[in-house]
Amino acid sequence: DTITRDESDVKEKKVAKGQRAAASAKAKGHLERAKADLEADEKLKSETEATFKVKSVAFEENQKVRKAELEALGKALEIMSSPAVADSYAKRINLLQAGRASSAAPASFL
């Protein structure tokens, strides 16, 4: 009776040991896949951060250029809307129109 029970215990322990070995192998496989996934994710993160840094610097530079352009446009509008420029523009337009009316180019010249 004791021998049978001991043999039964040995068989159960062998089965349990085999199950643990299988579970261990499966867990090791999961671990290796997880490590590979982690490495790939870290590489992607690094690349994404580098791209973000480059694009951030470019964006900041573009913002500076846009600000300067807006300031230049503001100054140009200020200059163009000043009375002195408006009078000068009106005189030039009148002179150009008068010059065209007095010297009509012949069609053969074109």
CSV table of N, CA, C and O in Angstrom, one decimal:
chain,number,residue,atom,x,y,z
A,1,ASP,N,0.8,-1.2,0.0
A,1,ASP,CA,0.0,0.0,0.0
A,1,ASP,C,0.9,1.3,0.0
A,1,ASP,O,0.6,2.2,-0.7
A,2,THR,N,1.9,1.3,0.8
A,2,THR,CA,2.8,2.4,0.9
A,2,THR,C,3.6,2.5,-0.4
A,2,THR,O,3.8,3.6,-0.9
A,3,ILE,N,4.0,1.4,-1.0
A,3,ILE,CA,4.8,1.4,-2.2
A,3,ILE,C,3.9,2.0,-3.3
A,3,ILE,O,4.3,2.8,-4.1
A,4,THR,N,2.6,1.6,-3.4
A,4,THR,CA,1.7,2.0,-4.4
A,4,THR,C,1.5,3.6,-4.3
A,4,THR,O,1.5,4.3,-5.3
A,5,ARG,N,1.3,4.0,-3.0
A,5,ARG,CA,1.1,5.4,-2.8
A,5,ARG,C,2.4,6.2,-3.2
A,5,ARG,O,2.3,7.2,-3.8
A,6,ASP,N,3.6,5.7,-2.8
A,6,ASP,CA,4.8,6.4,-3.2
A,6,ASP,C,5.0,6.4,-4.7
A,6,ASP,O,5.5,7.5,-5.2
A,7,GLU,N,4.7,5.3,-5.4
A,7,GLU,CA,4.8,5.3,-6.8
A,7,GLU,C,3.8,6.3,-7.4
A,7,GLU,O,4.1,7.0,-8.4
A,8,SER,N,2.6,6.4,-6.9
A,8,SER,CA,1.6,7.4,-7.3
A,8,SER,C,2.1,8.8,-7.1
A,8,SER,O,2.0,9.7,-8.0
A,9,ASP,N,2.7,9.0,-6.0
A,9,ASP,CA,3.3,10.4,-5.7
A,9,ASP,C,4.4,10.7,-6.6
A,9,ASP,O,4.5,11.9,-7.1
A,10,VAL,N,5.2,9.8,-6.9
A,10,VAL,CA,6.3,10.0,-7.9
A,10,VAL,C,5.8,10.4,-9.3
A,10,VAL,O,6.2,11.3,-9.9
A,11,LYS,N,4.7,9.6,-9.7
A,11,LYS,CA,4.1,9.9,-11.0
A,11,LYS,C,3.5,11.3,-11.0
A,11,LYS,O,3.7,12.1,-11.9
A,12,GLU,N,2.8,11.7,-9.9
A,12,GLU,CA,2.2,13.0,-9.8
A,12,GLU,C,3.3,14.1,-9.8
A,12,GLU,O,3.1,15.1,-10.5
A,13,LYS,N,4.4,13.9,-9.1
A,13,LYS,CA,5.4,14.8,-9.1
A,13,LYS,C,6.1,15.0,-10.5
A,13,LYS,O,6.5,16.1,-10.9
A,14,LYS,N,6.3,13.8,-11.2
A,14,LYS,CA,6.8,13.9,-12.5
A,14,LYS,C,5.9,14.7,-13.5
A,14,LYS,O,6.4,15.5,-14.3
A,15,VAL,N,4.6,14.4,-13.3
A,15,VAL,CA,3.6,15.2,-14.2
A,15,VAL,C,3.7,16.7,-13.8
A,15,VAL,O,3.7,17.5,-14.7
A,16,ALA,N,3.7,17.0,-12.5
A,16,ALA,CA,3.8,18.4,-12.1
A,16,ALA,C,5.1,19.0,-12.6
A,16,ALA,O,5.1,20.2,-13.0
A,17,LYS,N,6.2,18.3,-12.5
A,17,LYS,CA,7.5,18.8,-12.9
A,17,LYS,C,7.4,19.1,-14.4
A,17,LYS,O,7.9,20.1,-14.9
A,18,GLY,N,6.8,18.2,-15.2
A,18,GLY,CA,6.7,18.4,-16.6
A,18,GLY,C,5.8,19.6,-17.0
A,18,GLY,O,6.1,20.4,-17.9
A,19,GLN,N,4.7,19.8,-16.2
A,19,GLN,CA,3.9,20.9,-16.4
A,19,GLN,C,4.6,22.2,-16.1
A,19,GLN,O,4.5,23.2,-16.8
A,20,ARG,N,5.4,22.2,-15.0
A,20,ARG,CA,6.1,23.4,-14.6
A,20,ARG,C,7.2,23.7,-15.7
A,20,ARG,O,7.4,24.9,-16.0
A,21,ALA,N,7.8,22.7,-16.2
A,21,ALA,CA,8.8,22.9,-17.2
A,21,ALA,C,8.2,23.5,-18.5
A,21,ALA,O,8.8,24.4,-19.1
A,22,ALA,N,7.0,23.0,-18.9
A,22,ALA,CA,6.3,23.5,-20.0
A,22,ALA,C,5.9,24.9,-19.8
A,22,ALA,O,6.1,25.8,-20.7
A,23,ALA,N,5.4,25.2,-18.6
A,23,ALA,CA,5.0,26.6,-18.2
A,23,ALA,C,6.2,27.5,-18.2
A,23,ALA,O,6.1,28.7,-18.7
A,24,SER,N,7.3,27.0,-17.7
A,24,SER,CA,8.6,27.8,-17.7
A,24,SER,C,9.0,28.1,-19.1
A,24,SER,O,9.4,29.2,-19.4
A,25,ALA,N,9.0,27.1,-20.0
A,25,ALA,CA,9.4,27.3,-21.4
A,25,ALA,C,8.5,28.4,-22.0
A,25,ALA,O,9.0,29.2,-22.8
A,26,LYS,N,7.2,28.2,-21.8
A,26,LYS,CA,6.2,29.2,-22.4
A,26,LYS,C,6.5,30.6,-21.8
A,26,LYS,O,6.5,31.5,-22.6
A,27,ALA,N,6.8,30.7,-20.5
A,27,ALA,CA,7.0,32.0,-19.9
A,27,ALA,C,8.3,32.6,-20.5
A,27,ALA,O,8.4,33.8,-20.7
A,28,LYS,N,9.3,31.7,-20.7
A,28,LYS,CA,10.6,32.2,-21.3
A,28,LYS,C,10.4,32.8,-22.7
A,28,LYS,O,10.9,33.8,-23.1
A,29,GLY,N,9.5,32.1,-23.4
A,29,GLY,CA,9.2,32.5,-24.8
A,29,GLY,C,8.5,33.9,-24.7
A,29,GLY,O,8.8,34.8,-25.5
A,30,HIS,N,7.5,34.0,-23.8
A,30,HIS,CA,6.8,35.3,-23.7
A,30,HIS,C,7.8,36.4,-23.3
A,30,HIS,O,7.7,37.5,-23.7
A,31,LEU,N,8.7,36.1,-22.4
A,31,LEU,CA,9.7,37.0,-21.9
A,31,LEU,C,10.6,37.5,-23.1
A,31,LEU,O,10.9,38.7,-23.2
A,32,GLU,N,11.1,36.6,-23.9
A,32,GLU,CA,11.9,36.9,-25.0
A,32,GLU,C,11.1,37.9,-26.0
A,32,GLU,O,11.7,38.8,-26.5
A,33,ARG,N,9.8,37.5,-26.3
A,33,ARG,CA,9.0,38.4,-27.1
A,33,ARG,C,8.8,39.7,-26.5
A,33,ARG,O,8.9,40.8,-27.2
A,34,ALA,N,8.6,39.8,-25.2
A,34,ALA,CA,8.4,41.0,-24.5
A,34,ALA,C,9.7,41.9,-24.6
A,34,ALA,O,9.6,43.1,-24.8
A,35,LYS,N,10.8,41.2,-24.4
A,35,LYS,CA,12.1,42.0,-24.5
A,35,LYS,C,12.3,42.5,-25.9
A,35,LYS,O,12.7,43.7,-26.1
A,36,ALA,N,12.0,41.7,-26.9
A,36,ALA,CA,12.1,42.2,-28.3
A,36,ALA,C,11.1,43.4,-28.6
A,36,ALA,O,11.5,44.3,-29.2
A,37,ASP,N,9.9,43.2,-28.1
A,37,ASP,CA,8.9,44.3,-28.3
A,37,ASP,C,9.4,45.6,-27.6
A,37,ASP,O,9.2,46.7,-28.1
A,38,LEU,N,9.9,45.4,-26.4
A,38,LEU,CA,10.4,46.6,-25.6
A,38,LEU,C,11.5,47.3,-26.4
A,38,LEU,O,11.6,48.5,-26.5
A,39,GLU,N,12.4,46.5,-26.9
A,39,GLU,CA,13.6,47.1,-27.7
A,39,GLU,C,13.0,47.8,-28.9
A,39,GLU,O,13.5,48.9,-29.2
A,40,ALA,N,12.1,47.2,-29.6
A,40,ALA,CA,11.5,47.9,-30.8
A,40,ALA,C,10.8,49.2,-30.3
A,40,ALA,O,10.9,50.2,-31.0
A,41,ASP,N,10.0,49.1,-29.2
A,41,ASP,CA,9.3,50.3,-28.8
A,41,ASP,C,10.2,51.4,-28.3
A,41,ASP,O,10.0,52.6,-28.6
A,42,GLU,N,11.3,51.0,-27.7
A,42,GLU,CA,12.3,52.0,-27.2
A,42,GLU,C,13.0,52.7,-28.5
A,42,GLU,O,13.2,53.9,-28.5
A,43,LYS,N,13.3,51.9,-29.5
A,43,LYS,CA,13.8,52.4,-30.7
A,43,LYS,C,12.9,53.4,-31.4
A,43,LYS,O,13.2,54.5,-31.8
A,44,LEU,N,11.6,53.0,-31.5
A,44,LEU,CA,10.6,53.9,-32.0
A,44,LEU,C,10.4,55.1,-31.2
A,44,LEU,O,10.3,56.2,-31.8
A,45,LYS,N,10.4,55.0,-29.9
A,45,LYS,CA,10.3,56.2,-29.0
A,45,LYS,C,11.5,57.1,-29.3
A,45,LYS,O,11.3,58.3,-29.4
A,46,SER,N,12.7,56.6,-29.4
A,46,SER,CA,13.9,57.4,-29.6
A,46,SER,C,13.8,58.1,-31.0
A,46,SER,O,14.1,59.3,-31.0
A,47,GLU,N,13.4,57.4,-32.0
A,47,GLU,CA,13.2,58.0,-33.3
A,47,GLU,C,12.2,59.1,-33.3
A,47,GLU,O,12.3,60.2,-33.9
A,48,THR,N,11.1,58.8,-32.6
A,48,THR,CA,10.0,59.8,-32.5
A,48,THR,C,10.4,61.1,-31.8
A,48,THR,O,10.1,62.2,-32.2
A,49,GLU,N,11.1,60.9,-30.7
A,49,GLU,CA,11.6,62.0,-29.9
A,49,GLU,C,12.6,62.8,-30.8
A,49,GLU,O,12.6,64.1,-30.7
A,50,ALA,N,13.5,62.2,-31.5
A,50,ALA,CA,14.4,62.9,-32.4
A,50,ALA,C,13.7,63.7,-33.5
A,50,ALA,O,14.0,64.8,-33.7
A,51,THR,N,12.7,63.0,-34.1
A,51,THR,CA,11.9,63.7,-35.1
A,51,THR,C,11.2,64.9,-34.5
A,51,THR,O,11.1,66.0,-35.1
A,52,PHE,N,10.6,64.7,-33.3
A,52,PHE,CA,9.9,65.8,-32.7
A,52,PHE,C,10.8,67.0,-32.4
A,52,PHE,O,10.5,68.1,-32.6
A,53,LYS,N,12.0,66.7,-31.9
A,53,LYS,CA,13.0,67.7,-31.6
A,53,LYS,C,13.3,68.5,-32.9
A,53,LYS,O,13.3,69.8,-32.9
A,54,VAL,N,13.6,67.8,-34.0
A,54,VAL,CA,13.9,68.5,-35.3
A,54,VAL,C,12.8,69.4,-35.7
A,54,VAL,O,12.9,70.5,-36.1
A,55,LYS,N,11.6,68.8,-35.7
A,55,LYS,CA,10.4,69.5,-36.1
A,55,LYS,C,10.1,70.7,-35.2
A,55,LYS,O,9.6,71.7,-35.7
A,56,SER,N,10.3,70.5,-33.9
A,56,SER,CA,10.1,71.6,-33.0
A,56,SER,C,11.0,72.8,-33.3
A,56,SER,O,10.6,74.0,-33.3
A,57,VAL,N,12.3,72.5,-33.5
A,57,VAL,CA,13.2,73.6,-33.9
A,57,VAL,C,12.8,74.2,-35.2
A,57,VAL,O,12.8,75.5,-35.2
A,58,ALA,N,12.5,73.5,-36.2
A,58,ALA,CA,12.0,74.0,-37.4
A,58,ALA,C,10.8,74.9,-37.2
A,58,ALA,O,10.7,76.0,-37.8
A,59,PHE,N,9.8,74.4,-36.4
A,59,PHE,CA,8.6,75.2,-36.2
A,59,PHE,C,9.0,76.5,-35.5
A,59,PHE,O,8.4,77.6,-35.9
A,60,GLU,N,9.8,76.5,-34.5
A,60,GLU,CA,10.2,77.7,-33.8
A,60,GLU,C,10.9,78.7,-34.8
A,60,GLU,O,10.6,79.9,-34.7
A,61,GLU,N,11.8,78.2,-35.6
A,61,GLU,CA,12.4,79.1,-36.6
A,61,GLU,C,11.4,79.7,-37.6
A,61,GLU,O,11.4,80.8,-37.9
A,62,ASN,N,10.4,78.8,-38.0
A,62,ASN,CA,9.4,79.3,-38.9
A,62,ASN,C,8.5,80.4,-38.2
A,62,ASN,O,8.1,81.4,-38.9
A,63,GLN,N,8.3,80.2,-36.9
A,63,GLN,CA,7.5,81.2,-36.2
A,63,GLN,C,8.2,82.5,-36.1
A,63,GLN,O,7.6,83.6,-36.3
A,64,LYS,N,9.5,82.5,-36.0
A,64,LYS,CA,10.3,83.7,-36.0
A,64,LYS,C,10.2,84.4,-37.3
A,64,LYS,O,10.1,85.6,-37.4
A,65,VAL,N,10.3,83.6,-38.4
A,65,VAL,CA,10.2,84.2,-39.7
A,65,VAL,C,8.9,84.8,-40.0
A,65,VAL,O,8.7,85.9,-40.5
A,66,ARG,N,7.8,84.1,-39.6
A,66,ARG,CA,6.4,84.6,-39.7
A,66,ARG,C,6.3,85.9,-39.0
A,66,ARG,O,5.6,86.8,-39.4
A,67,LYS,N,6.8,86.0,-37.8
A,67,LYS,CA,6.7,87.2,-37.0
A,67,LYS,C,7.3,88.3,-37.7
A,67,LYS,O,6.8,89.4,-37.8
A,68,ALA,N,8.5,88.1,-38.2
A,68,ALA,CA,9.3,89.1,-38.9
A,68,ALA,C,8.5,89.6,-40.2
A,68,ALA,O,8.4,90.7,-40.5
A,69,GLU,N,7.9,88.6,-40.9
A,69,GLU,CA,7.1,88.9,-42.1
A,69,GLU,C,5.9,89.8,-41.7
A,69,GLU,O,5.6,90.7,-42.4
A,70,LEU,N,5.2,89.4,-40.6
A,70,LEU,CA,4.1,90.2,-40.2
A,70,LEU,C,4.5,91.6,-39.8
A,70,LEU,O,3.8,92.6,-40.1
A,71,GLU,N,5.6,91.7,-39.1
A,71,GLU,CA,6.1,93.1,-38.8
A,71,GLU,C,6.4,93.9,-40.1
A,71,GLU,O,6.1,95.1,-40.2
A,72,ALA,N,7.1,93.2,-41.0
A,72,ALA,CA,7.4,93.9,-42.3
A,72,ALA,C,6.1,94.3,-43.0
A,72,ALA,O,6.1,95.4,-43.6
A,73,LEU,N,5.2,93.4,-43.1
A,73,LEU,CA,3.9,93.8,-43.7
A,73,LEU,C,3.2,95.0,-43.0
A,73,LEU,O,2.7,95.9,-43.7
A,74,GLY,N,3.2,94.9,-41.7
A,74,GLY,CA,2.7,96.0,-41.0
A,74,GLY,C,3.3,97.4,-41.3
A,74,GLY,O,2.7,98.4,-41.5
A,75,LYS,N,4.7,97.3,-41.3
A,75,LYS,CA,5.4,98.6,-41.7
A,75,LYS,C,5.1,99.0,-43.1
A,75,LYS,O,5.0,100.2,-43.4
A,76,ALA,N,5.0,98.0,-44.0
A,76,ALA,CA,4.8,98.4,-45.4
A,76,ALA,C,3.4,99.0,-45.5
A,76,ALA,O,3.2,100.0,-46.2
A,77,LEU,N,2.4,98.5,-44.8
A,77,LEU,CA,1.1,99.0,-44.8
A,77,LEU,C,1.0,100.4,-44.2
A,77,LEU,O,0.4,101.3,-44.7
A,78,GLU,N,1.8,100.6,-43.2
A,78,GLU,CA,1.9,101.9,-42.5
A,78,GLU,C,2.5,102.9,-43.5
A,78,GLU,O,2.0,104.0,-43.6
A,79,ILE,N,3.5,102.5,-44.2
A,79,ILE,CA,4.2,103.4,-45.1
A,79,ILE,C,3.2,103.7,-46.3
A,79,ILE,O,3.1,104.9,-46.7
A,80,MET,N,2.6,102.7,-46.8
A,80,MET,CA,1.7,102.9,-48.0
A,80,MET,C,0.5,103.7,-47.7
A,80,MET,O,0.0,104.4,-48.5
A,81,SER,N,0.1,103.7,-46.4
A,81,SER,CA,-1.1,104.4,-46.1
A,81,SER,C,-0.8,105.9,-45.6
A,81,SER,O,-1.7,106.6,-45.3
A,82,SER,N,0.5,106.2,-45.6
A,82,SER,CA,0.8,107.6,-45.2
A,82,SER,C,0.4,108.6,-46.3
A,82,SER,O,0.4,108.2,-47.5
A,83,PRO,N,0.0,109.8,-45.9
A,83,PRO,CA,-0.4,110.7,-46.9
A,83,PRO,C,0.6,111.1,-48.0
A,83,PRO,O,0.3,111.2,-49.1
A,84,ALA,N,1.9,111.1,-47.6
A,84,ALA,CA,2.9,111.4,-48.5
A,84,ALA,C,3.0,110.4,-49.7
A,84,ALA,O,3.1,110.7,-50.8
A,85,VAL,N,2.9,109.1,-49.3
A,85,VAL,CA,3.0,108.0,-50.3
A,85,VAL,C,1.7,108.1,-51.2
A,85,VAL,O,1.7,107.9,-52.4
A,86,ALA,N,0.6,108.3,-50.5
A,86,ALA,CA,-0.7,108.3,-51.3
A,86,ALA,C,-0.7,109.5,-52.3
A,86,ALA,O,-1.1,109.3,-53.5
A,87,ASP,N,-0.1,110.6,-52.0
A,87,ASP,CA,0.0,111.8,-52.9
A,87,ASP,C,0.9,111.4,-54.1
A,87,ASP,O,0.6,111.7,-55.2
A,88,SER,N,2.1,110.8,-53.7
A,88,SER,CA,3.1,110.5,-54.7
A,88,SER,C,2.5,109.4,-55.7
A,88,SER,O,2.6,109.5,-56.9
A,89,TYR,N,1.8,108.5,-55.2
A,89,TYR,CA,1.1,107.4,-56.0
A,89,TYR,C,0.1,108.0,-56.9
A,89,TYR,O,0.1,107.7,-58.1
A,90,ALA,N,-0.7,108.9,-56.4
A,90,ALA,CA,-1.8,109.6,-57.2
A,90,ALA,C,-1.1,110.4,-58.4
A,90,ALA,O,-1.6,110.3,-59.5
A,91,LYS,N,0.0,111.1,-58.1
A,91,LYS,CA,0.7,111.8,-59.1
A,91,LYS,C,1.2,110.9,-60.2
A,91,LYS,O,1.1,111.2,-61.4
A,92,ARG,N,1.9,109.8,-59.8
A,92,ARG,CA,2.5,108.9,-60.8
A,92,ARG,C,1.4,108.3,-61.6
A,92,ARG,O,1.6,108.2,-62.8
A,93,ILE,N,0.3,107.9,-61.1
A,93,ILE,CA,-0.8,107.3,-61.9
A,93,ILE,C,-1.3,108.3,-62.9
A,93,ILE,O,-1.5,108.0,-64.0
A,94,ASN,N,-1.5,109.5,-62.4
A,94,ASN,CA,-2.0,110.6,-63.3
A,94,ASN,C,-1.0,110.8,-64.5
A,94,ASN,O,-1.4,111.0,-65.6
A,95,LEU,N,0.3,110.9,-64.1
A,95,LEU,CA,1.3,111.1,-65.1
A,95,LEU,C,1.4,109.9,-66.1
A,95,LEU,O,1.5,110.1,-67.3
A,96,LEU,N,1.3,108.7,-65.6
A,96,LEU,CA,1.3,107.5,-66.5
A,96,LEU,C,0.1,107.5,-67.4
A,96,LEU,O,0.3,107.2,-68.6
A,97,GLN,N,-1.0,107.8,-66.9
A,97,GLN,CA,-2.2,107.8,-67.7
A,97,GLN,C,-2.1,108.9,-68.8
A,97,GLN,O,-2.5,108.7,-69.9
A,98,ALA,N,-1.6,110.1,-68.4
A,98,ALA,CA,-1.4,111.2,-69.4
A,98,ALA,C,-0.4,110.8,-70.4
A,98,ALA,O,-0.6,111.1,-71.6
A,99,GLY,N,0.7,110.2,-70.0
A,99,GLY,CA,1.7,109.8,-71.0
A,99,GLY,C,1.2,108.7,-72.0
A,99,GLY,O,1.5,108.8,-73.2
A,100,ARG,N,0.4,107.8,-71.6
A,100,ARG,CA,-0.2,106.8,-72.5
A,100,ARG,C,-1.2,107.4,-73.4
A,100,ARG,O,-1.2,107.0,-74.6
A,101,ALA,N,-1.9,108.3,-73.0
A,101,ALA,CA,-2.9,109.0,-73.9
A,101,ALA,C,-2.3,109.8,-75.0
A,101,ALA,O,-2.7,109.8,-76.1
A,102,SER,N,-1.1,110.4,-74.7
A,102,SER,CA,-0.5,111.3,-75.7
A,102,SER,C,0.4,110.5,-76.6
A,102,SER,O,0.7,111.0,-77.7
A,103,SER,N,0.9,109.4,-76.2
A,103,SER,CA,1.8,108.6,-77.1
A,103,SER,C,1.2,107.2,-77.4
A,103,SER,O,1.7,106.3,-76.8
A,104,ALA,N,0.3,107.1,-78.2
A,104,ALA,CA,-0.3,105.8,-78.6
A,104,ALA,C,0.7,105.1,-79.5
A,104,ALA,O,1.1,105.7,-80.5
A,105,ALA,N,1.0,103.9,-79.2
A,105,ALA,CA,2.0,103.1,-80.0
A,105,ALA,C,1.3,102.6,-81.2
A,105,ALA,O,0.2,102.1,-81.0
A,106,PRO,N,1.9,102.6,-82.3
A,106,PRO,CA,1.3,102.0,-83.5
A,106,PRO,C,1.2,100.4,-83.3
A,106,PRO,O,2.1,99.9,-82.6
A,107,ALA,N,0.3,99.8,-83.9
A,107,ALA,CA,0.0,98.4,-83.8
A,107,ALA,C,1.2,97.6,-84.4
A,107,ALA,O,1.5,96.5,-83.9
A,108,SER,N,1.9,98.1,-85.4
A,108,SER,CA,3.1,97.4,-86.0
A,108,SER,C,4.2,97.4,-85.0
A,108,SER,O,5.1,96.5,-85.2
A,109,PHE,N,4.3,98.3,-84.1
A,109,PHE,CA,5.4,98.3,-83.1
A,109,PHE,C,5.3,97.1,-82.1
A,109,PHE,O,6.3,96.6,-81.7
A,110,LEU,N,4.1,96.7,-81.8
A,110,LEU,CA,3.9,95.6,-80.9
A,110,LEU,C,4.2,94.3,-81.6
A,110,LEU,O,4.7,93.4,-81.2
